[in-house]
Short mmCIF file of C-alpha atoms in Angstrom, two decimals:
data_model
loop_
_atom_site.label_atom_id
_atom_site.label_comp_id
_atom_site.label_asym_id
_atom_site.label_seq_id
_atom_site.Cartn_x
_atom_site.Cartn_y
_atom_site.Cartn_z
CA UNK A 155 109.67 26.89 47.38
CA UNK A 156 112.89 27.83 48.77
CA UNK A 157 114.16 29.57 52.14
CA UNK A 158 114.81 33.12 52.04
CA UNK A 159 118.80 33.43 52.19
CA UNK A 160 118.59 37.64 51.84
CA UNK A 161 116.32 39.97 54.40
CA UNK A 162 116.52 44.07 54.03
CA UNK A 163 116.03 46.69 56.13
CA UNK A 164 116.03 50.50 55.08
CA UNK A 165 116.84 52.55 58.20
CA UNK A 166 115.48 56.44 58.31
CA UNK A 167 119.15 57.27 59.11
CA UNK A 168 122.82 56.31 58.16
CA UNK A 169 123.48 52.97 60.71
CA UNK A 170 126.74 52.50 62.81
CA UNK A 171 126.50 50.15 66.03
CA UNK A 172 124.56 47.21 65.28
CA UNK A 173 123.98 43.47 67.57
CA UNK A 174 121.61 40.70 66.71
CA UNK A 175 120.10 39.73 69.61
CA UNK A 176 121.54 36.65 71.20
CA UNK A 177 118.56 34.43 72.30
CA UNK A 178 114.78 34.47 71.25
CA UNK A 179 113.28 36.86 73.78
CA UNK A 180 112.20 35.89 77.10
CA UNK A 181 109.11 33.36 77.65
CA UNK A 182 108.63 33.44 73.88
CA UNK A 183 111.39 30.42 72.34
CA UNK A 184 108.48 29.36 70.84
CA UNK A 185 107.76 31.91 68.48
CA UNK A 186 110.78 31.83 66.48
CA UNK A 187 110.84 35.36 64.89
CA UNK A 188 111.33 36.97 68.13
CA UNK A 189 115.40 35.03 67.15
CA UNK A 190 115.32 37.84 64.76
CA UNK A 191 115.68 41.09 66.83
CA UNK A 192 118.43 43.24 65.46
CA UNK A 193 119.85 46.22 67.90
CA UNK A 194 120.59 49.34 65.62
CA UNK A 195 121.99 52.87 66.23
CA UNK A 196 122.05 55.99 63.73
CA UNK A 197 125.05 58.12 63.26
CA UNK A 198 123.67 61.73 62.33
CA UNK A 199 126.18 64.54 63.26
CA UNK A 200 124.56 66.25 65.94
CA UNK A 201 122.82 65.81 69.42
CA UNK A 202 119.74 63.74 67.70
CA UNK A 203 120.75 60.23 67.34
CA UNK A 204 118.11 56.86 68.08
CA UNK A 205 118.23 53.77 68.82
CA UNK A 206 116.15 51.08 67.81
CA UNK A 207 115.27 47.44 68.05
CA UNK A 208 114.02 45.87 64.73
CA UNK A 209 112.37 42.60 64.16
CA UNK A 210 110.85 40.70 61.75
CA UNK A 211 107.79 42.09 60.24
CA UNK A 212 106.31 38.41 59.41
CA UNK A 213 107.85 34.60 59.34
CA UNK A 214 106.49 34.13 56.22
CA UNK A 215 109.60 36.66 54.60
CA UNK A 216 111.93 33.38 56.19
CA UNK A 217 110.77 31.17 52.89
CA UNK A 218 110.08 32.91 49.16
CA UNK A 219 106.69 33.35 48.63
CA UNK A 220 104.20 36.23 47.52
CA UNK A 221 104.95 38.64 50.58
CA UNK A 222 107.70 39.82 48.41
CA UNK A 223 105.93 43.48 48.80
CA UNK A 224 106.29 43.66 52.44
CA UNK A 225 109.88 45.11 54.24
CA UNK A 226 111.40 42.01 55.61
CA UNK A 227 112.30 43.82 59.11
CA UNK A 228 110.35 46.49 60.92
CA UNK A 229 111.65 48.87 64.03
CA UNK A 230 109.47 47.56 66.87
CA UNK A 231 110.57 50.33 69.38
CA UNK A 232 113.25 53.60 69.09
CA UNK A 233 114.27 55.68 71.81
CA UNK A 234 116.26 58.55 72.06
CA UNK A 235 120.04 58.64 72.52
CA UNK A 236 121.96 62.02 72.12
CA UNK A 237 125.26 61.44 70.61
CA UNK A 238 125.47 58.20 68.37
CA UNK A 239 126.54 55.26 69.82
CA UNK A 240 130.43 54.17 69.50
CA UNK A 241 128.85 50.66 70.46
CA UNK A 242 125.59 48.32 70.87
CA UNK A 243 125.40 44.97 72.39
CA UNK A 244 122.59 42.83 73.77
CA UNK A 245 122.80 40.84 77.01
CA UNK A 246 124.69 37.69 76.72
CA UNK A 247 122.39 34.39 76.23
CA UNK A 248 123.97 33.95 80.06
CA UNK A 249 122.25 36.79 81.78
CA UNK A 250 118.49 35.40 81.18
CA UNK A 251 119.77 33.16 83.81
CA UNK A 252 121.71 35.63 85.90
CA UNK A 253 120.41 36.44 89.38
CA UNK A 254 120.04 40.38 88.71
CA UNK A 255 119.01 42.56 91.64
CA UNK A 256 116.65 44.72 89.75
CA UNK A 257 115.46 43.56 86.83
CA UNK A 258 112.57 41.79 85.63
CA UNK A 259 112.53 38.36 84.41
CA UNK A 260 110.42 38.69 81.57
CA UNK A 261 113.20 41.81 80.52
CA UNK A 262 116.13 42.41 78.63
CA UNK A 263 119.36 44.56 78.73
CA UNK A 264 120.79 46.52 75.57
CA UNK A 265 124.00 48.05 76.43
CA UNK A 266 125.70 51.58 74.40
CA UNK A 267 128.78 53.81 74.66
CA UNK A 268 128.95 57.18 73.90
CA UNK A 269 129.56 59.83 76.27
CA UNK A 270 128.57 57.63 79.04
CA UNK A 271 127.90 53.09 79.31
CA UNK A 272 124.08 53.19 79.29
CA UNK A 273 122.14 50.20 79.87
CA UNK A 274 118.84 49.82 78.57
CA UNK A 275 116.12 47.66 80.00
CA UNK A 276 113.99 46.17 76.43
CA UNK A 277 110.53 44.61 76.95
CA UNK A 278 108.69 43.17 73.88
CA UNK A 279 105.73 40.83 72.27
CA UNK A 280 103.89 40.75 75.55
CA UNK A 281 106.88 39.75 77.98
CA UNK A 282 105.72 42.31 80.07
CA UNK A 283 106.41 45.40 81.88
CA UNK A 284 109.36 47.14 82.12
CA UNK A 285 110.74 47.54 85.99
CA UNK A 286 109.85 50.98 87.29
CA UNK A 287 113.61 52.97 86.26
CA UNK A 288 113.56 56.47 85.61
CA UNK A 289 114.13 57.31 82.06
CA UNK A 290 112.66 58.02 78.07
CA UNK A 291 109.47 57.13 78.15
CA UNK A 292 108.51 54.27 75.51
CA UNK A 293 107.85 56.03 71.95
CA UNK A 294 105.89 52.70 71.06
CA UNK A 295 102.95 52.62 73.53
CA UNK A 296 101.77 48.95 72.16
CA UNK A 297 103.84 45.58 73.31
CA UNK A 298 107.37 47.29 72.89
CA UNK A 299 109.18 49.07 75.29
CA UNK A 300 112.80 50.62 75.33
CA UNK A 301 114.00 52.53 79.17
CA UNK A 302 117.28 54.01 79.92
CA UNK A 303 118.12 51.75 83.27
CA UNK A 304 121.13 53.87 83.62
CA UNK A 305 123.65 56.25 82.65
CA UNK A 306 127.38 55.36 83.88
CA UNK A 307 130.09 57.71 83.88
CA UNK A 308 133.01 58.03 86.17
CA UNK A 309 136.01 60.50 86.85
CA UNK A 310 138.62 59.93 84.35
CA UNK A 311 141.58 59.42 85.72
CA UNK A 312 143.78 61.14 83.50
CA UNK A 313 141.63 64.43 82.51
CA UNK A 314 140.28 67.11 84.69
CA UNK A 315 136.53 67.29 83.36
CA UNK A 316 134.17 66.23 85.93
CA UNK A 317 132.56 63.31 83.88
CA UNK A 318 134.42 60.49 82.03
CA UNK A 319 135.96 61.00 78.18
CA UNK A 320 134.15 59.55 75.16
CA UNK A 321 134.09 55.91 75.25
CA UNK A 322 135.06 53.84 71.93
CA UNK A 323 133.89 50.13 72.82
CA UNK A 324 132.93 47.89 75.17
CA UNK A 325 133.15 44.08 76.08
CA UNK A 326 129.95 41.95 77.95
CA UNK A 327 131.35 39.57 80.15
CA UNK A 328 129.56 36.31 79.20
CA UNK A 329 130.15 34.06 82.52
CA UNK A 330 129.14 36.76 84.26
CA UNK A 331 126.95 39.64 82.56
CA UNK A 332 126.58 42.03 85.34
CA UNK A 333 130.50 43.05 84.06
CA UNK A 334 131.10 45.43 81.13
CA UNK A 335 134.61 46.80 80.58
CA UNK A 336 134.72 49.99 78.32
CA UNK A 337 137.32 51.70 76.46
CA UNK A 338 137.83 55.51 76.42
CA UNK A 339 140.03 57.88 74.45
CA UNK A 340 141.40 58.90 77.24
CA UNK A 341 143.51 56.07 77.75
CA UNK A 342 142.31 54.14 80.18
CA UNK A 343 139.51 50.79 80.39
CA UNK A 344 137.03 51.13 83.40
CA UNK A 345 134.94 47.71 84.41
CA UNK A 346 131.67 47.95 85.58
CA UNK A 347 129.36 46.33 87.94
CA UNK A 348 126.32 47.33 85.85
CA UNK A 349 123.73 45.69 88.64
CA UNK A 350 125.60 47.74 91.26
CA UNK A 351 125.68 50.62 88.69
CA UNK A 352 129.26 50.92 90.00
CA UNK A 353 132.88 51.32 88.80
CA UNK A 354 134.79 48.12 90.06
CA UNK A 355 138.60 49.51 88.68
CA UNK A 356 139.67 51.90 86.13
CA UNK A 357 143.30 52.05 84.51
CA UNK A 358 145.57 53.64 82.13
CA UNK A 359 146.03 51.36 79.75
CA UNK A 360 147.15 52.52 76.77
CA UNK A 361 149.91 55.54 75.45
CA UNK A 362 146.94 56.99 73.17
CA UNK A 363 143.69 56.37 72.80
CA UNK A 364 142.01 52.91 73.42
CA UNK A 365 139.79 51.83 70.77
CA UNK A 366 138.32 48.31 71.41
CA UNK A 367 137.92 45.96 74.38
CA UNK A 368 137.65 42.05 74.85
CA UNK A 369 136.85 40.12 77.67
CA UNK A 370 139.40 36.72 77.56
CA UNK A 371 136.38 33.61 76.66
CA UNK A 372 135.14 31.89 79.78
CA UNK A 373 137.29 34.54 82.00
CA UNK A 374 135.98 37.23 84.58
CA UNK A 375 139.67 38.74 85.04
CA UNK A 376 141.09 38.91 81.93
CA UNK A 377 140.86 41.36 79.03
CA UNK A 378 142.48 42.76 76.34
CA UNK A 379 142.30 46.11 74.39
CA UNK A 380 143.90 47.49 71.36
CA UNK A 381 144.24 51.52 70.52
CA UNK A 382 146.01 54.56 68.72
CA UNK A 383 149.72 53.71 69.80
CA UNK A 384 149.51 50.73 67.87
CA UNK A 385 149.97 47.55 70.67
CA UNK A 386 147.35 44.86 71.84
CA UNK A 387 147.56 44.18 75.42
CA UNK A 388 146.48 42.11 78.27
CA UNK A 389 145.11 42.77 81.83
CA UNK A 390 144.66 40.53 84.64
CA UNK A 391 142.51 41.94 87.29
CA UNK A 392 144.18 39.91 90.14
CA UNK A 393 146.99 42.07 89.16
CA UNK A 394 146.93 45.39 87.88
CA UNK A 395 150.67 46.34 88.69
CA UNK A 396 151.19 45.82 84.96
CA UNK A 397 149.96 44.53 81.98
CA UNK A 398 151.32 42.07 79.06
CA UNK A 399 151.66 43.40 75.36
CA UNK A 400 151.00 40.79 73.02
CA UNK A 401 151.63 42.71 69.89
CA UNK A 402 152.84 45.94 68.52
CA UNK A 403 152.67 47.17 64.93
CA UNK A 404 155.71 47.19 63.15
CA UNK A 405 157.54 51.06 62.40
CA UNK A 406 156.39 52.12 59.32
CA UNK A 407 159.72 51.86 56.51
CA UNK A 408 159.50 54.85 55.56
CA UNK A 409 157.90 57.27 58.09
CA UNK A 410 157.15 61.08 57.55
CA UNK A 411 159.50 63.76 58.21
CA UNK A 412 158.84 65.11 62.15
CA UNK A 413 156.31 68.12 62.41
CA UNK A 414 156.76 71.34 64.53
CA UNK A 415 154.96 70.15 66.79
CA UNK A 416 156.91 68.95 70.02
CA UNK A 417 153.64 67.01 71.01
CA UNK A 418 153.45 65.24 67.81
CA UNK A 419 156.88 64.50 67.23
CA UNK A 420 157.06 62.86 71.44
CA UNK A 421 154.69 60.45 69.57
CA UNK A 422 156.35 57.56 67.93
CA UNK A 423 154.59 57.13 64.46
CA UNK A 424 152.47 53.72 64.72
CA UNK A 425 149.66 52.46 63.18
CA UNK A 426 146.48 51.92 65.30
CA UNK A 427 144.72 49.32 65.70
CA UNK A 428 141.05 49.21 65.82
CA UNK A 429 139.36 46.13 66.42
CA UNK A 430 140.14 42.81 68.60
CA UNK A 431 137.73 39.35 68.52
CA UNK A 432 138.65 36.04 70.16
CA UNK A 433 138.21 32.86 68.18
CA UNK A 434 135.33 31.38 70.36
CA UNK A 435 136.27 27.80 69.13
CA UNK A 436 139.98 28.69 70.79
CA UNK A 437 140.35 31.89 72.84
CA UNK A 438 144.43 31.57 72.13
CA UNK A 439 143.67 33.43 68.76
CA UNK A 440 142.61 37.09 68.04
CA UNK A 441 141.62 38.97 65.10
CA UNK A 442 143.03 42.48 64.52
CA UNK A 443 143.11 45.35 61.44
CA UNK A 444 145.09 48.45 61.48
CA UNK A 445 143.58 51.70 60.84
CA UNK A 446 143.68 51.85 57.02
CA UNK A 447 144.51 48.63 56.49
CA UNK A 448 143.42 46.14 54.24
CA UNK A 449 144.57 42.63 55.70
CA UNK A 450 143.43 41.07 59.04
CA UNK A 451 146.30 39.60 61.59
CA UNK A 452 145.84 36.68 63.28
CA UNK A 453 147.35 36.71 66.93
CA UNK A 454 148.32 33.71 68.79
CA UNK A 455 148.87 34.59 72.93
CA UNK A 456 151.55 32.27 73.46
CA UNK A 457 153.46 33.07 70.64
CA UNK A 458 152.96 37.02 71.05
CA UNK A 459 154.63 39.67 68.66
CA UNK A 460 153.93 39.00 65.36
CA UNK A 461 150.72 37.74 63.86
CA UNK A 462 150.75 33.65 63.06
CA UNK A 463 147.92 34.51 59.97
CA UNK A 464 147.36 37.78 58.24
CA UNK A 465 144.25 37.39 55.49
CA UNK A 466 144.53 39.09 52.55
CA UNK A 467 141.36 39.54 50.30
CA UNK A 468 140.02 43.23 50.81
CA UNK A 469 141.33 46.16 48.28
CA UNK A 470 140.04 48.93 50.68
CA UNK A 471 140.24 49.78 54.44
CA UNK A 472 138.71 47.20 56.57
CA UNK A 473 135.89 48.35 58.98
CA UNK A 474 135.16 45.52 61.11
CA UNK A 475 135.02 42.38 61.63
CA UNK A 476 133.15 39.42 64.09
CA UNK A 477 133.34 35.26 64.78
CA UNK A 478 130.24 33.33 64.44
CA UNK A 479 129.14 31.00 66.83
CA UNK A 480 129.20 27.74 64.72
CA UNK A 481 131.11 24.12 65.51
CA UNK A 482 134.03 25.70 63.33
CA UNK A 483 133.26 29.46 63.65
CA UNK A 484 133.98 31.45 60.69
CA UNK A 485 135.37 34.86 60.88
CA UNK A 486 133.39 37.67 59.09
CA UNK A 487 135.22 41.02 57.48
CA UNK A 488 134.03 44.11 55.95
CA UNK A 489 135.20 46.80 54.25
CA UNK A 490 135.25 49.93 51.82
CA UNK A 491 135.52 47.69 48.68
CA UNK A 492 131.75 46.89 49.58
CA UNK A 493 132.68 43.13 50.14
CA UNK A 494 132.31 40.96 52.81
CA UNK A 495 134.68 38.00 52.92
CA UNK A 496 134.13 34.71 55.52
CA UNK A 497 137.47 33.01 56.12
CA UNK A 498 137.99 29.55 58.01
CA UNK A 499 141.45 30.06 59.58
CA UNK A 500 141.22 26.43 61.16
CA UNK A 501 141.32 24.97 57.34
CA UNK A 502 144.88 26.65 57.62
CA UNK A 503 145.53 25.22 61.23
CA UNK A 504 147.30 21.77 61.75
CA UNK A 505 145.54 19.04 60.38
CA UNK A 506 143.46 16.24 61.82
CA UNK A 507 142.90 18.64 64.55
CA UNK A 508 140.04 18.36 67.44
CA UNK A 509 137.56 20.32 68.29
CA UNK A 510 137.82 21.48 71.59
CA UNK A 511 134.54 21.28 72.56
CA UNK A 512 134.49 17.33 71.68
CA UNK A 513 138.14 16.87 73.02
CA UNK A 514 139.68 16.64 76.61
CA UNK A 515 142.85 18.16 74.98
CA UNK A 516 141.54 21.37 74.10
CA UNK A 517 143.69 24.21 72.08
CA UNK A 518 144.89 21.06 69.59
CA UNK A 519 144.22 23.54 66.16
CA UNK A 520 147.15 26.14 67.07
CA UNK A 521 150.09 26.38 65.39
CA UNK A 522 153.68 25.80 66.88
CA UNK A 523 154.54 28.98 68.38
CA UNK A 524 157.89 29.02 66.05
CA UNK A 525 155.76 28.25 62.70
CA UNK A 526 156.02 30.47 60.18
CA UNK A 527 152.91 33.56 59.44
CA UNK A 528 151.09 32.59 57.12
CA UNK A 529 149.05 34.36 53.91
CA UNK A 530 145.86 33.44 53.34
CA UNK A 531 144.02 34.94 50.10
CA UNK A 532 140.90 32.33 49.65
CA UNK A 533 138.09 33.46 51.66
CA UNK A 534 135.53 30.73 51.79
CA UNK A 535 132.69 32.73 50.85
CA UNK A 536 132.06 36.53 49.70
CA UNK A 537 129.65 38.70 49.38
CA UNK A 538 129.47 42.34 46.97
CA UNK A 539 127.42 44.32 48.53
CA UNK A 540 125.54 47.58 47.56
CA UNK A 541 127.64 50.24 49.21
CA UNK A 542 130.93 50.53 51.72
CA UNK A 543 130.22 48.06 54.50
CA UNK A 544 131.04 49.63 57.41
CA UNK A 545 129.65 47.46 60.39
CA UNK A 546 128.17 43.69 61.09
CA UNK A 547 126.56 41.36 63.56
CA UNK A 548 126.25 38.26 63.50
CA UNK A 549 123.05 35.81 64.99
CA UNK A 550 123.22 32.65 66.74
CA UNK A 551 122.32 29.73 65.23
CA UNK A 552 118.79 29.80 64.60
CA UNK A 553 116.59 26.82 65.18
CA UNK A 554 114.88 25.56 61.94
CA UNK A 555 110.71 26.26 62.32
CA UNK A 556 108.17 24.59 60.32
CA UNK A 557 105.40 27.56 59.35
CA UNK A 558 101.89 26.92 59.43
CA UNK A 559 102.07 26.78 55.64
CA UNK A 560 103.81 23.76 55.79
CA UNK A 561 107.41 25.12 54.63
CA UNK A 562 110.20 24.85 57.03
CA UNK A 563 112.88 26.96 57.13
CA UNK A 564 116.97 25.10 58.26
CA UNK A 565 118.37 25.86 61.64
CA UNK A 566 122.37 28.26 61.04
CA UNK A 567 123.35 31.38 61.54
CA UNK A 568 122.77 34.77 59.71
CA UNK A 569 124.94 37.30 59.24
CA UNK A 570 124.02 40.80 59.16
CA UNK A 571 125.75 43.80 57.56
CA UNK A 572 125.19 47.55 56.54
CA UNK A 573 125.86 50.43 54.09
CA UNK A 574 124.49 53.35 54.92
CA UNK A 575 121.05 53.01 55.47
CA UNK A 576 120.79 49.66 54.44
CA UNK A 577 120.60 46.49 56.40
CA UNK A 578 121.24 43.15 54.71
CA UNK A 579 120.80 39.77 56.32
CA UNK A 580 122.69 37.28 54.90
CA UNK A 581 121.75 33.33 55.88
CA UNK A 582 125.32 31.40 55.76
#
């Protein structure tokens, strides 16, 4: 009998934001299914979008056996979120150990964007009870709990309304998880002190609209962000007199004839970009798409303005894309062509490279900041599936477990992706 290398979930409502959760939960490493908690938000165009935490519905669906009949995941809590979420994260594995002012222990933190940063306090499988914040009462009344800790939105610096602009994205600082920067339409980033529940700096950042946000690996005062005028910068917040731009999209060749419109035509015509990811293995490189586009760019920060890789294997627009967490991380893409493609970059880095993490002379697998871009076509492994893919997450690695059948199941990581309604998880 074999492991399970495909679980499914069918969602009551099209999914957008999605996160697997990034430790076993709390008290309970020892029951291994609580590793496979998946963070999921609807997209229904109104005022009457959910969340929801999912998990697996029994350890037996980890190996092939006769419980073929039963759904492989299960939503262990919902709770109620107004507009849908732009964005869902769970804590970082590095805030179980973070000395948080109020919040339990035995807790965790879930983190959205929409019209507001809301932080969400999740208790579950008997880890007990959620810290006294107002908010949505738990729609599950048994072990699982989901409570709106709070609801963070500031003064926008660049618009009159009294409460912030629609945020697009946000990034979870890892060495230190009480920061979240967000990006906002509006132009500007705004970091957050979410134990303080307050706004540590906000800035204009962008020309146009800022669509995706990433805290700099191992770094509380770095960042970069990516949006509608087409350029990936950095920010340093030891100094916020100016910022670095590490890449802009090229002019298109042949761009369309100026409108009537004064305020359109001020724009230059660029292509946005939508997405940025660090390499975890080596925070010099980032992953980027354009809006549209069908190839990924590889950035390198010391050789900024023009990418070093661009990957070429998708026919359709790309919709996202995410680095797993392994010894040589691969990077995950998905798209409209209902494909999703893992590429190892590093196979196209210099050889007999070291890893970093085994090496005192880290960074060794960049290129040569004068080395040519290269085109890579040859994903390492693909995967068709059943509709447009339009967002993924994926898990850490996931310690092997012997069941108390006897079968074991092998410690990696799983990658999750949806279409529609549908959740696949896909065991790499």
């Amino acid at each position: 009998m074999s492991q399970t290398t495909t679980l499914q979930y069918e969602a009551p409502w099209p999914i957008h934001s999605m996160d697997w959760c990034k430790a076993p939960a709390p008290g309970q490493q020892a029951r291994h299914k609580t590793a496979f908690r998946i963070g999921v938000s609807s997209f229904l165009d109104n005022y009457q979008n959910y969340i929801a935490v999912l998990g697996l519905q029994d350890e037996h669906v980890l190996v092939e056996d006769d419980f073929t009949d039963y759904p492989d995941f299960v939503s262990l809590v919902e709770a109620y979120h107004g507009y849908p979420a732009t964005s869902l994260q769970w804590q970082p594995a590095t805030a179980a150990n973070h000395a948080w002012s109020q919040k339990s222990a035995n807790t965790e933190l879930l983190a959205t964007t929409s019209d507001a940063l809301r932080v969400w306090e999740y208790s579950g499988d008997g880890s007990g009870n959620v810290s006294s914040y107002v908010g949505r009462p738990p729609t599950n009344s048994g072990l699982h709990s989901l409570t709106m800790k709070t609801a963070l939105s500031g003064q926008s610096k660049v618009q009159n309304q009294s409460t912030g602009a629609p945020l697009t994205n946000f990034s979870w600082n890892e060495k230190s998880p009480s920061l979240i920067v967000t990006s906002s339409i509006d132009t500007t980033c705004t970091v957050w002190n979410i134990d303080t529940s307050t706004a540590i700096t906000q800035l204009i950042a962008h020309d146009r609209e800022v669509y995706d946000v990433a805290w700099l690996p191992g770094s509380t005062d770095i960042f970069v962000s990516v949006g509608a005028d087409g350029s990936l910068r950095a920010f340093d917040l030891r100094a916020l007199d100016h910022s670095t731009i590490l890449y802009e999209t090229p002019v298109p060749k042949n761009p369309p004839p100026p409108t009537a419109s004064p305020s359109a035509s001020a724009r230059p015509i660029t292509s946005p970009l939508l997405r940025i990811a660090f390499n975890p293995l080596d925070s010099n490189y980032m992953s980027t798409f354009h809006m549209d586009g069908c190839d990924i760019q590889i950035l390198d920060m010391r050789s900024p303005g023009q990418p070093v890789m661009e990957l070429r294997g998708h026919i359709a627009p790309i919709n996202g894309l995410g680095w797993g967490s392994a010894e040589q991380p691969l990077l995950a893409t998905v798209a409209d062509d209902c494909q999703v493609l893992l590429w190892d970059i590093m196979d196209h880095a210099q050889p007999n490279a070291v890893s970093p993490r085994n090496s005192n002379s880290s960074r060794l697998n960049s290129p040569r900041p004068d080395a040519k871009k290269k085109i890579i076509t040859d994903p390492v492994m693909s995967y068709t599936a059943p509709g447009q893919v339009t967002n993924l997450a994926w898990s850490p690695a996931i310690q092997g477990m012997t069941l108390p059948s006897g079968l074991t199941t092998a410690t990696g990581e799983w990658l999750a992706v949806c279409s529609g309604k549908t959740i696949k998880a896909l065991k790499v």
